[in-house]
Amino acid sequence: MTNWVPSRDSLSSPIHLSLASIIASAIEAGSLSPGQKLPPHRKLADDLGLSVNTVSKAYDILRRQTLIDGQIGRGSYVIDTAKSGEQPFKLESEPRNLLDMSISRPLFNRLHIDAMHSTLKAMQHELDPVLYLSTRPNAGHKTHRKTGVKWLSHCGLQTRAESVLMTNGVSHGLSTAMSAILRPGDIVLSDMITHHLLISTVAYFGYRHIGVEADEYGILPDVLERICSECSPKALYLLPSLANPNVHMMPEGRRRQIAGIARRHGLHIIENDPFGPVAVSRPPPISSFAPELSVYLTTFTKCTVSGLRAGYAVAPDHLLPAMTARLIVFGWMATPLICELASRWVEDGTAMALAEWQRGEIGNRYQIAKQELAGFQWRGHPSGLHIWLQLPPGWDSNSFVAHARELNVAVSPESPFLSPKAAPTNAVRISLGSIRETDRFRQALRLLTGLILRPREPLPQFAI
């Protein structure tokens, strides 16, 4: 037990924030060393004349900053912040014991925080005032669009700055593209199992949505050809690389076939490629095979850090005026300061370094999944953020999610990803990046496999 106790006179209002700050300063100064135990909540509260709740709130702040941790029977203790791979702070608002594999986000560590701090400090002294004083051009500043050409080449797409629109991520670009191409009542095609944001966007805008049969590589060209002949759809939405949620990687031959079908039927393609260059040895984007009909969307949120809400939309000339007009309606313009940060990361190599780091870390998680899910039916990719776990007979997706939650494990059911008339497949999506600690990630997988192997039991019902 440590004898270190802060002075009551050093605390100021709000007390819990002040107490957390004083403990953090003591850790930084070395007065509290790695592995050293902190006083129990009640003892420190008694020593300082505070409530136990106030001390608990201060300790919670320090846990989110990953300065301390706690275990039953061991108490709270100081973490070695210099330890390789240690996370700089906590994101969860859920209880500590929740193993949340339902959120789609990349992994991160101190490398990401240091990169962000370094760039923000540089921007403080070097930033052109026009980036925060102007509200135009709506398509994005020319320098940002030129840098976008460089990043897009890493994604396999060759284009020019005049064809690039800056967006606040793929969701912003998707709404812009769909509303420029389609009118209420028009038909949008997609995989039977597709991104949940497409399904909600189609519903909001009043479009008709038809799912196209697919295999492990994506949409089947012969089925697509038939539907185009029968229904005259206006747009085809695709996630050909590491598709969310079922992680297929469409081969180049099929990409060329789909581009050819689009040309024959005048079908616009909206290609969502959120992972950018994370996947190695992937085929070129479909948009490169039919650029006159394609809108290509990518972002930094899946390959660098989740909060970097900047992205690029590449569109053919005939769509640029309409898409720019919709950019104005949906947000006036992409946030210039965020686009500047993303551009600096592209130019100085930070973005690519973080994407390569992400590739390595996700690859490690994929190998763990292979070990823990051996003998089960699932689909994944060494560069993908998710795996798609097929459930055995006797389970359905929603029931499995509810039973897993009783074990404090959260996974995504399949229902938000099913296009209209798509038959349930009894699968769940498991995120590889939302649990940052490797041991907890492995623990969550073991709890899920243990659940599958046990006979299904009814959950308790409670009267209200």
CSV table of C-alpha atoms in Angstrom, one decimal:
chain,number,residue,atom,x,y,z
A,1,MET,CA,0.0,0.0,0.0
A,2,THR,CA,1.4,3.4,-0.9
A,3,ASN,CA,1.7,6.1,1.7
A,4,TRP,CA,1.3,8.8,-0.9
A,5,VAL,CA,-1.7,11.0,-0.2
A,6,PRO,CA,-2.3,14.4,-1.8
A,7,SER,CA,-2.9,17.5,0.3
A,8,ARG,CA,-6.5,18.5,0.9
A,9,ASP,CA,-5.6,22.1,0.5
A,10,SER,CA,-4.3,21.5,-3.0
A,11,LEU,CA,-7.8,20.5,-4.2
A,12,SER,CA,-10.0,22.9,-6.0
A,13,SER,CA,-13.5,22.8,-7.6
A,14,PRO,CA,-14.6,20.6,-9.3
A,15,ILE,CA,-12.9,18.3,-6.7
A,16,HIS,CA,-12.9,15.1,-8.8
A,17,LEU,CA,-11.2,16.7,-11.7
A,18,SER,CA,-8.7,18.4,-9.4
A,19,LEU,CA,-7.9,15.1,-7.6
A,20,ALA,CA,-7.4,13.3,-10.9
A,21,SER,CA,-5.1,16.1,-12.1
A,22,ILE,CA,-3.0,16.0,-8.9
A,23,ILE,CA,-2.6,12.2,-9.1
A,24,ALA,CA,-1.7,12.4,-12.8
A,25,SER,CA,1.0,15.0,-12.0
A,26,ALA,CA,2.4,12.8,-9.3
A,27,ILE,CA,2.6,9.9,-11.8
A,28,GLU,CA,4.4,12.1,-14.3
A,29,ALA,CA,6.8,13.4,-11.7
A,30,GLY,CA,7.7,9.9,-10.5
A,31,SER,CA,6.2,10.4,-7.0
A,32,LEU,CA,3.9,7.5,-8.0
A,33,SER,CA,5.9,4.8,-9.9
A,34,PRO,CA,4.6,2.1,-12.3
A,35,GLY,CA,3.0,-0.8,-10.4
A,36,GLN,CA,2.6,1.3,-7.2
A,37,LYS,CA,-0.8,0.9,-5.5
A,38,LEU,CA,-3.1,3.8,-4.9
A,39,PRO,CA,-5.1,4.1,-1.7
A,40,PRO,CA,-8.5,2.3,-1.7
A,41,HIS,CA,-11.4,4.6,-2.6
A,42,ARG,CA,-12.8,4.7,0.9
A,43,LYS,CA,-9.4,5.3,2.7
A,44,LEU,CA,-8.5,8.1,0.4
A,45,ALA,CA,-12.0,9.6,0.8
A,46,ASP,CA,-11.6,9.4,4.6
A,47,ASP,CA,-8.1,10.9,4.5
A,48,LEU,CA,-9.2,13.9,2.4
A,49,GLY,CA,-12.7,14.4,3.9
A,50,LEU,CA,-14.4,13.5,0.5
A,51,SER,CA,-17.2,11.3,-0.5
A,52,VAL,CA,-16.3,7.8,-1.9
A,53,ASN,CA,-18.2,8.8,-5.1
A,54,THR,CA,-15.8,11.8,-5.7
A,55,VAL,CA,-12.7,9.6,-5.4
A,56,SER,CA,-14.3,7.0,-7.7
A,57,LYS,CA,-15.0,9.6,-10.3
A,58,ALA,CA,-11.3,10.8,-10.1
A,59,TYR,CA,-10.1,7.2,-10.5
A,60,ASP,CA,-12.4,6.6,-13.4
A,61,ILE,CA,-10.8,9.6,-15.2
A,62,LEU,CA,-7.3,8.2,-14.6
A,63,ARG,CA,-8.4,4.8,-16.0
A,64,ARG,CA,-9.8,6.4,-19.2
A,65,GLN,CA,-6.4,8.1,-19.5
A,66,THR,CA,-4.7,4.7,-19.0
A,67,LEU,CA,-2.7,6.1,-16.1
A,68,ILE,CA,-4.1,3.6,-13.6
A,69,ASP,CA,-5.9,0.3,-13.7
A,70,GLY,CA,-7.5,-2.0,-11.2
A,71,GLN,CA,-8.2,-5.6,-10.6
A,72,ILE,CA,-10.4,-7.4,-8.1
A,73,GLY,CA,-8.3,-8.4,-5.1
A,74,ARG,CA,-5.4,-6.2,-6.2
A,75,GLY,CA,-6.8,-2.7,-6.0
A,76,SER,CA,-5.9,0.3,-8.2
A,77,TYR,CA,-2.3,0.7,-9.3
A,78,VAL,CA,-0.2,2.9,-11.6
A,79,ILE,CA,0.3,1.7,-15.2
A,80,ASP,CA,3.7,1.9,-17.0
A,81,THR,CA,2.7,4.5,-19.7
A,82,ALA,CA,6.0,3.8,-21.5
A,83,LYS,CA,5.2,0.2,-22.0
A,84,SER,CA,5.0,-0.7,-25.7
A,85,GLY,CA,1.5,-1.0,-27.1
A,86,GLU,CA,-0.1,0.6,-24.0
A,87,GLN,CA,-3.3,2.5,-25.0
A,88,PRO,CA,-3.2,6.3,-24.2
A,89,PHE,CA,-6.7,6.5,-22.9
A,90,LYS,CA,-10.0,4.7,-22.8
A,91,LEU,CA,-12.9,5.3,-25.1
A,92,GLU,CA,-15.6,3.1,-23.6
A,93,SER,CA,-18.6,4.6,-21.8
A,94,GLU,CA,-19.7,1.1,-21.0
A,95,PRO,CA,-18.7,-0.8,-17.9
A,96,ARG,CA,-15.2,-2.1,-17.8
A,97,ASN,CA,-16.2,-5.7,-18.0
A,98,LEU,CA,-18.1,-5.3,-21.3
A,99,LEU,CA,-16.2,-7.0,-24.2
A,100,ASP,CA,-17.6,-4.9,-27.0
A,101,MET,CA,-17.0,-6.4,-30.4
A,102,SER,CA,-19.9,-4.6,-32.1
A,103,ILE,CA,-18.2,-1.4,-33.0
A,104,SER,CA,-16.4,-1.0,-36.3
A,105,ARG,CA,-13.2,1.0,-35.6
A,106,PRO,CA,-9.5,0.6,-36.1
A,107,LEU,CA,-7.0,-0.2,-33.5
A,108,PHE,CA,-4.8,2.6,-32.1
A,109,ASN,CA,-2.0,3.2,-29.6
A,110,ARG,CA,0.4,5.9,-28.5
A,111,LEU,CA,1.7,6.3,-32.0
A,112,HIS,CA,-1.6,7.8,-33.2
A,113,ILE,CA,-1.8,10.2,-30.3
A,114,ASP,CA,1.8,11.4,-30.8
A,115,ALA,CA,1.2,11.9,-34.5
A,116,MET,CA,-2.0,13.9,-33.8
A,117,HIS,CA,-0.3,16.1,-31.2
A,118,SER,CA,2.7,16.7,-33.4
A,119,THR,CA,0.6,17.8,-36.4
A,120,LEU,CA,-1.7,20.0,-34.3
A,121,LYS,CA,1.3,21.8,-32.8
A,122,ALA,CA,2.7,22.4,-36.2
A,123,MET,CA,-0.6,23.7,-37.4
A,124,GLN,CA,-0.7,26.2,-34.5
A,125,HIS,CA,2.2,28.1,-36.0
A,126,GLU,CA,2.0,27.3,-39.8
A,127,LEU,CA,-1.8,27.3,-40.5
A,128,ASP,CA,-2.9,29.6,-43.4
A,129,PRO,CA,-5.8,31.7,-41.9
A,130,VAL,CA,-7.8,31.2,-45.1
A,131,LEU,CA,-8.5,27.6,-43.9
A,132,TYR,CA,-10.6,28.9,-41.0
A,133,LEU,CA,-11.8,32.3,-42.2
A,134,SER,CA,-13.3,31.2,-45.6
A,135,THR,CA,-16.3,29.1,-46.3
A,136,ARG,CA,-15.4,28.3,-49.9
A,137,PRO,CA,-14.7,26.6,-52.2
A,138,ASN,CA,-17.5,24.2,-51.4
A,139,ALA,CA,-15.8,21.3,-53.3
A,140,GLY,CA,-12.7,21.7,-51.0
A,141,HIS,CA,-9.5,23.7,-51.1
A,142,LYS,CA,-7.4,23.1,-54.2
A,143,THR,CA,-4.4,22.1,-52.2
A,144,HIS,CA,-6.4,19.4,-50.3
A,145,ARG,CA,-7.9,18.1,-53.6
A,146,LYS,CA,-4.4,17.9,-55.1
A,147,THR,CA,-3.2,16.0,-52.1
A,148,GLY,CA,-6.2,13.7,-52.5
A,149,VAL,CA,-4.9,12.7,-55.9
A,150,LYS,CA,-1.7,11.4,-54.2
A,151,TRP,CA,-3.7,9.4,-51.6
A,152,LEU,CA,-6.1,8.0,-54.2
A,153,SER,CA,-3.1,6.7,-56.1
A,154,HIS,CA,-2.2,4.6,-53.0
A,155,CYS,CA,-5.8,3.3,-53.2
A,156,GLY,CA,-5.3,2.2,-56.8
A,157,LEU,CA,-7.2,5.0,-58.5
A,158,GLN,CA,-5.6,7.5,-60.9
A,159,THR,CA,-7.5,10.8,-61.2
A,160,ARG,CA,-7.0,14.6,-61.3
A,161,ALA,CA,-7.7,17.2,-58.6
A,162,GLU,CA,-10.7,18.6,-60.6
A,163,SER,CA,-12.5,15.3,-60.2
A,164,VAL,CA,-12.0,15.2,-56.4
A,165,LEU,CA,-14.5,16.5,-53.9
A,166,MET,CA,-13.6,16.8,-50.2
A,167,THR,CA,-16.1,15.1,-47.8
A,168,ASN,CA,-16.6,14.6,-44.1
A,169,GLY,CA,-16.1,10.9,-44.6
A,170,VAL,CA,-17.8,8.2,-46.6
A,171,SER,CA,-21.3,8.7,-45.1
A,172,HIS,CA,-21.2,12.4,-46.3
A,173,GLY,CA,-20.0,11.3,-49.7
A,174,LEU,CA,-22.7,8.5,-50.0
A,175,SER,CA,-25.6,10.9,-49.3
A,176,THR,CA,-24.1,13.4,-51.8
A,177,ALA,CA,-23.6,10.8,-54.5
A,178,MET,CA,-27.0,9.0,-54.1
A,179,SER,CA,-29.0,12.2,-54.1
A,180,ALA,CA,-27.2,13.5,-57.2
A,181,ILE,CA,-27.8,10.3,-59.2
A,182,LEU,CA,-31.3,9.2,-57.9
A,183,ARG,CA,-34.8,10.5,-57.4
A,184,PRO,CA,-37.4,9.1,-55.1
A,185,GLY,CA,-38.7,5.8,-56.5
A,186,ASP,CA,-35.5,5.0,-58.4
A,187,ILE,CA,-33.9,1.6,-57.9
A,188,VAL,CA,-30.6,1.1,-56.1
A,189,LEU,CA,-28.9,-2.3,-56.2
A,190,SER,CA,-26.5,-3.8,-53.7
A,191,ASP,CA,-25.3,-7.1,-52.3
A,192,MET,CA,-28.0,-9.0,-50.4
A,193,ILE,CA,-25.9,-8.4,-47.3
A,194,THR,CA,-24.6,-4.8,-47.4
A,195,HIS,CA,-23.6,-1.8,-45.3
A,196,HIS,CA,-26.2,-0.8,-42.8
A,197,LEU,CA,-25.8,2.9,-43.8
A,198,LEU,CA,-26.9,2.2,-47.3
A,199,ILE,CA,-30.1,0.6,-46.1
A,200,SER,CA,-31.0,3.6,-43.9
A,201,THR,CA,-30.0,6.1,-46.5
A,202,VAL,CA,-32.2,4.4,-49.2
A,203,ALA,CA,-35.1,4.5,-46.7
A,204,TYR,CA,-34.6,8.2,-45.8
A,205,PHE,CA,-34.5,9.3,-49.5
A,206,GLY,CA,-37.4,7.2,-50.6
A,207,TYR,CA,-35.5,5.0,-53.1
A,208,ARG,CA,-36.3,1.3,-53.9
A,209,HIS,CA,-33.7,-1.2,-52.9
A,210,ILE,CA,-33.0,-4.5,-54.5
A,211,GLY,CA,-30.4,-7.0,-53.2
A,212,VAL,CA,-28.5,-8.9,-55.8
A,213,GLU,CA,-27.4,-12.5,-55.1
A,214,ALA,CA,-23.8,-12.9,-54.3
A,215,ASP,CA,-21.1,-15.6,-53.5
A,216,GLU,CA,-18.0,-15.4,-51.4
A,217,TYR,CA,-16.5,-12.9,-53.9
A,218,GLY,CA,-19.4,-10.5,-54.2
A,219,ILE,CA,-22.3,-9.9,-56.6
A,220,LEU,CA,-22.9,-12.5,-59.3
A,221,PRO,CA,-22.5,-10.9,-62.7
A,222,ASP,CA,-25.2,-13.0,-64.5
A,223,VAL,CA,-27.8,-12.1,-61.8
A,224,LEU,CA,-26.8,-8.4,-62.1
A,225,GLU,CA,-27.2,-8.5,-65.8
A,226,ARG,CA,-30.7,-10.0,-65.5
A,227,ILE,CA,-31.9,-7.5,-62.9
A,228,CYS,CA,-30.6,-4.6,-65.0
A,229,SER,CA,-32.6,-5.9,-68.0
A,230,GLU,CA,-35.7,-6.4,-66.0
A,231,CYS,CA,-35.8,-3.4,-63.6
A,232,SER,CA,-33.8,-0.5,-65.2
A,233,PRO,CA,-32.0,0.4,-61.9
A,234,LYS,CA,-30.2,3.7,-61.7
A,235,ALA,CA,-27.3,2.9,-59.3
A,236,LEU,CA,-25.3,0.0,-57.9
A,237,TYR,CA,-23.7,0.3,-54.5
A,238,LEU,CA,-20.6,-1.8,-53.9
A,239,LEU,CA,-18.1,-2.6,-51.2
A,240,PRO,CA,-15.7,-4.8,-53.3
A,241,SER,CA,-12.7,-4.7,-50.9
A,242,LEU,CA,-13.1,-6.1,-47.4
A,243,ALA,CA,-16.8,-5.6,-47.5
A,244,ASN,CA,-18.6,-4.7,-44.3
A,245,PRO,CA,-19.9,-6.9,-42.9
A,246,ASN,CA,-19.0,-10.2,-44.7
A,247,VAL,CA,-15.4,-9.3,-45.7
A,248,HIS,CA,-15.3,-10.5,-49.2
A,249,MET,CA,-12.6,-9.4,-51.6
A,250,MET,CA,-13.8,-9.2,-55.2
A,251,PRO,CA,-11.3,-10.5,-57.8
A,252,GLU,CA,-10.2,-8.3,-60.7
A,253,GLY,CA,-12.0,-10.4,-63.3
A,254,ARG,CA,-15.4,-9.9,-61.6
A,255,ARG,CA,-14.7,-6.2,-61.1
A,256,ARG,CA,-14.2,-5.9,-64.9
A,257,GLN,CA,-17.3,-7.9,-65.6
A,258,ILE,CA,-19.4,-5.6,-63.4
A,259,ALA,CA,-18.0,-2.5,-65.0
A,260,GLY,CA,-18.9,-3.9,-68.4
A,261,ILE,CA,-22.5,-4.6,-67.3
A,262,ALA,CA,-22.7,-1.1,-65.9
A,263,ARG,CA,-21.6,0.4,-69.2
A,264,ARG,CA,-24.1,-1.7,-71.2
A,265,HIS,CA,-27.0,-0.5,-69.0
A,266,GLY,CA,-25.9,3.0,-68.2
A,267,LEU,CA,-25.8,2.0,-64.5
A,268,HIS,CA,-24.0,4.4,-62.1
A,269,ILE,CA,-21.6,2.7,-59.6
A,270,ILE,CA,-21.1,4.0,-56.1
A,271,GLU,CA,-18.0,2.3,-54.8
A,272,ASN,CA,-17.3,2.5,-51.0
A,273,ASP,CA,-13.6,1.8,-50.2
A,274,PRO,CA,-13.2,2.9,-46.6
A,275,PHE,CA,-10.0,0.9,-45.9
A,276,GLY,CA,-8.0,2.5,-48.7
A,277,PRO,CA,-4.5,1.0,-48.9
A,278,VAL,CA,-4.7,-1.2,-45.8
A,279,ALA,CA,-5.3,-4.3,-47.9
A,280,VAL,CA,-2.2,-5.4,-49.8
A,281,SER,CA,-2.3,-7.0,-53.2
A,282,ARG,CA,-5.8,-6.1,-53.8
A,283,PRO,CA,-7.3,-5.5,-57.3
A,284,PRO,CA,-7.8,-2.0,-58.7
A,285,PRO,CA,-11.1,-0.3,-57.7
A,286,ILE,CA,-14.1,-1.0,-60.0
A,287,SER,CA,-14.2,2.7,-60.6
A,288,SER,CA,-11.0,2.5,-62.5
A,289,PHE,CA,-12.7,0.2,-65.1
A,290,ALA,CA,-15.7,2.5,-65.6
A,291,PRO,CA,-14.7,6.0,-64.5
A,292,GLU,CA,-17.4,7.8,-66.5
A,293,LEU,CA,-20.1,6.0,-64.5
A,294,SER,CA,-18.5,5.7,-61.1
A,295,VAL,CA,-18.4,7.6,-57.9
A,296,TYR,CA,-15.5,6.4,-55.7
A,297,LEU,CA,-15.6,7.1,-51.9
A,298,THR,CA,-12.8,6.6,-49.4
A,299,THR,CA,-11.9,8.0,-46.0
A,300,PHE,CA,-9.3,8.0,-43.2
A,301,THR,CA,-11.5,6.8,-40.4
A,302,LYS,CA,-10.9,3.1,-40.9
A,303,CYS,CA,-7.2,3.2,-41.8
A,304,THR,CA,-5.8,5.9,-39.5
A,305,VAL,CA,-8.0,7.2,-36.6
A,306,SER,CA,-11.7,7.1,-36.2
A,307,GLY,CA,-12.1,10.8,-35.5
A,308,LEU,CA,-10.3,11.9,-38.7
A,309,ARG,CA,-13.6,12.6,-40.5
A,310,ALA,CA,-12.1,13.5,-43.9
A,311,GLY,CA,-12.6,11.7,-47.1
A,312,TYR,CA,-12.6,12.0,-50.9
A,313,ALA,CA,-15.3,11.5,-53.5
A,314,VAL,CA,-14.1,11.1,-57.1
A,315,ALA,CA,-16.9,11.7,-59.6
A,316,PRO,CA,-17.2,12.0,-63.4
A,317,ASP,CA,-17.5,15.4,-64.9
A,318,HIS,CA,-21.3,15.2,-65.5
A,319,LEU,CA,-22.0,14.6,-61.8
A,320,LEU,CA,-19.7,17.2,-60.3
A,321,PRO,CA,-22.1,20.1,-60.4
A,322,ALA,CA,-25.0,18.1,-58.8
A,323,MET,CA,-22.7,16.6,-56.2
A,324,THR,CA,-21.2,20.0,-55.3
A,325,ALA,CA,-24.7,21.4,-54.9
A,326,ARG,CA,-25.6,18.5,-52.5
A,327,LEU,CA,-22.4,19.0,-50.6
A,328,ILE,CA,-23.7,22.5,-49.8
A,329,VAL,CA,-27.1,21.2,-48.7
A,330,PHE,CA,-25.7,18.4,-46.5
A,331,GLY,CA,-22.9,20.4,-44.8
A,332,TRP,CA,-21.8,23.4,-47.0
A,333,MET,CA,-18.3,22.0,-47.3
A,334,ALA,CA,-16.0,19.4,-45.7
A,335,THR,CA,-14.4,20.9,-42.6
A,336,PRO,CA,-11.2,22.6,-43.8
A,337,LEU,CA,-9.2,22.2,-40.6
A,338,ILE,CA,-9.8,18.4,-40.6
A,339,CYS,CA,-9.0,18.2,-44.3
A,340,GLU,CA,-5.8,20.2,-43.7
A,341,LEU,CA,-4.8,17.7,-41.0
A,342,ALA,CA,-5.5,14.7,-43.3
A,343,SER,CA,-3.6,16.4,-46.1
A,344,ARG,CA,-0.5,17.0,-43.9
A,345,TRP,CA,-0.6,13.3,-42.9
A,346,VAL,CA,-0.7,12.3,-46.6
A,347,GLU,CA,2.1,14.6,-47.6
A,348,ASP,CA,4.5,13.7,-44.7
A,349,GLY,CA,3.8,10.0,-44.9
A,350,THR,CA,2.0,9.7,-41.5
A,351,ALA,CA,-1.2,8.5,-43.1
A,352,MET,CA,0.5,5.6,-44.9
A,353,ALA,CA,2.6,4.7,-41.9
A,354,LEU,CA,-0.6,4.4,-39.8
A,355,ALA,CA,-2.3,2.4,-42.5
A,356,GLU,CA,0.6,0.0,-42.6
A,357,TRP,CA,0.6,-0.2,-38.7
A,358,GLN,CA,-3.2,-1.0,-38.9
A,359,ARG,CA,-2.5,-3.7,-41.5
A,360,GLY,CA,0.0,-5.4,-39.2
A,361,GLU,CA,-2.2,-5.2,-36.0
A,362,ILE,CA,-5.3,-6.4,-37.7
A,363,GLY,CA,-3.3,-9.2,-39.2
A,364,ASN,CA,-2.3,-10.3,-35.7
A,365,ARG,CA,-5.9,-10.2,-34.6
A,366,TYR,CA,-6.9,-12.3,-37.6
A,367,GLN,CA,-4.4,-14.9,-36.6
A,368,ILE,CA,-5.8,-15.0,-33.1
A,369,ALA,CA,-9.3,-15.4,-34.6
A,370,LYS,CA,-8.1,-18.3,-36.7
A,371,GLN,CA,-6.8,-20.0,-33.6
A,372,GLU,CA,-9.8,-19.4,-31.4
A,373,LEU,CA,-12.4,-20.1,-34.1
A,374,ALA,CA,-10.8,-23.3,-35.6
A,375,GLY,CA,-13.6,-25.7,-36.4
A,376,PHE,CA,-16.2,-23.1,-36.8
A,377,GLN,CA,-17.6,-21.6,-40.0
A,378,TRP,CA,-16.6,-18.0,-40.5
A,379,ARG,CA,-15.3,-15.6,-43.1
A,380,GLY,CA,-12.6,-12.9,-42.7
A,381,HIS,CA,-9.5,-11.4,-44.3
A,382,PRO,CA,-6.0,-10.7,-42.8
A,383,SER,CA,-6.6,-7.0,-43.5
A,384,GLY,CA,-10.3,-6.8,-42.6
A,385,LEU,CA,-11.7,-5.1,-39.5
A,386,HIS,CA,-14.4,-7.7,-39.1
A,387,ILE,CA,-15.2,-11.4,-39.3
A,388,TRP,CA,-18.5,-12.9,-40.3
A,389,LEU,CA,-19.4,-15.8,-38.0
A,390,GLN,CA,-21.9,-18.4,-39.3
A,391,LEU,CA,-24.0,-19.8,-36.5
A,392,PRO,CA,-24.8,-23.5,-36.3
A,393,PRO,CA,-28.4,-24.9,-36.5
A,394,GLY,CA,-30.4,-24.0,-33.4
A,395,TRP,CA,-29.2,-20.4,-33.2
A,396,ASP,CA,-30.5,-17.3,-34.9
A,397,SER,CA,-28.6,-14.1,-35.1
A,398,ASN,CA,-30.7,-12.0,-32.7
A,399,SER,CA,-30.9,-14.7,-30.0
A,400,PHE,CA,-27.2,-15.3,-30.1
A,401,VAL,CA,-26.5,-11.6,-29.7
A,402,ALA,CA,-28.8,-11.5,-26.7
A,403,HIS,CA,-27.2,-14.6,-25.1
A,404,ALA,CA,-23.7,-13.2,-25.8
A,405,ARG,CA,-24.7,-9.9,-24.0
A,406,GLU,CA,-25.6,-12.0,-20.9
A,407,LEU,CA,-21.9,-12.9,-21.0
A,408,ASN,CA,-20.9,-9.2,-21.3
A,409,VAL,CA,-19.9,-9.7,-24.9
A,410,ALA,CA,-21.4,-7.4,-27.6
A,411,VAL,CA,-21.5,-8.5,-31.2
A,412,SER,CA,-23.6,-7.2,-34.2
A,413,PRO,CA,-26.6,-9.1,-35.4
A,414,GLU,CA,-27.1,-9.6,-39.2
A,415,SER,CA,-30.5,-7.8,-39.4
A,416,PRO,CA,-29.1,-4.2,-39.9
A,417,PHE,CA,-27.1,-5.5,-42.9
A,418,LEU,CA,-29.9,-7.4,-44.8
A,419,SER,CA,-31.3,-5.7,-47.9
A,420,PRO,CA,-35.1,-6.0,-48.5
A,421,LYS,CA,-36.3,-9.6,-49.1
A,422,ALA,CA,-32.9,-11.0,-48.1
A,423,ALA,CA,-33.3,-14.2,-46.2
A,424,PRO,CA,-31.6,-14.5,-42.8
A,425,THR,CA,-28.3,-16.4,-42.9
A,426,ASN,CA,-27.9,-16.7,-39.1
A,427,ALA,CA,-24.6,-14.9,-38.8
A,428,VAL,CA,-23.1,-12.2,-36.6
A,429,ARG,CA,-20.4,-9.6,-37.3
A,430,ILE,CA,-17.4,-9.5,-34.9
A,431,SER,CA,-15.1,-6.5,-34.9
A,432,LEU,CA,-11.4,-7.2,-34.6
A,433,GLY,CA,-10.5,-3.7,-33.6
A,434,SER,CA,-12.9,-2.5,-31.0
A,435,ILE,CA,-11.3,-4.3,-28.0
A,436,ARG,CA,-7.8,-2.9,-27.7
A,437,GLU,CA,-6.3,-5.3,-25.2
A,438,THR,CA,-5.2,-8.6,-26.8
A,439,ASP,CA,-6.0,-10.8,-23.8
A,440,ARG,CA,-9.5,-9.4,-23.5
A,441,PHE,CA,-10.0,-9.8,-27.3
A,442,ARG,CA,-9.0,-13.5,-27.0
A,443,GLN,CA,-11.3,-13.9,-23.9
A,444,ALA,CA,-14.2,-12.5,-25.8
A,445,LEU,CA,-13.7,-15.0,-28.7
A,446,ARG,CA,-13.5,-17.9,-26.2
A,447,LEU,CA,-16.7,-16.8,-24.5
A,448,LEU,CA,-18.5,-16.8,-27.9
A,449,THR,CA,-17.2,-20.2,-28.9
A,450,GLY,CA,-18.2,-21.6,-25.5
A,451,LEU,CA,-21.7,-20.2,-26.0
A,452,ILE,CA,-22.0,-21.8,-29.5
A,453,LEU,CA,-20.9,-25.2,-28.1
A,454,ARG,CA,-23.5,-25.2,-25.2
A,455,PRO,CA,-27.1,-26.1,-25.8
A,456,ARG,CA,-29.2,-23.0,-26.3
A,457,GLU,CA,-31.2,-22.1,-23.3
A,458,PRO,CA,-34.1,-19.5,-22.9
A,459,LEU,CA,-33.1,-16.2,-21.4
A,460,PRO,CA,-34.9,-15.3,-18.2
A,461,GLN,CA,-38.0,-13.1,-18.6
A,462,PHE,CA,-38.7,-10.4,-16.1
A,463,ALA,CA,-42.0,-8.8,-15.3
A,464,ILE,CA,-42.1,-5.0,-15.2
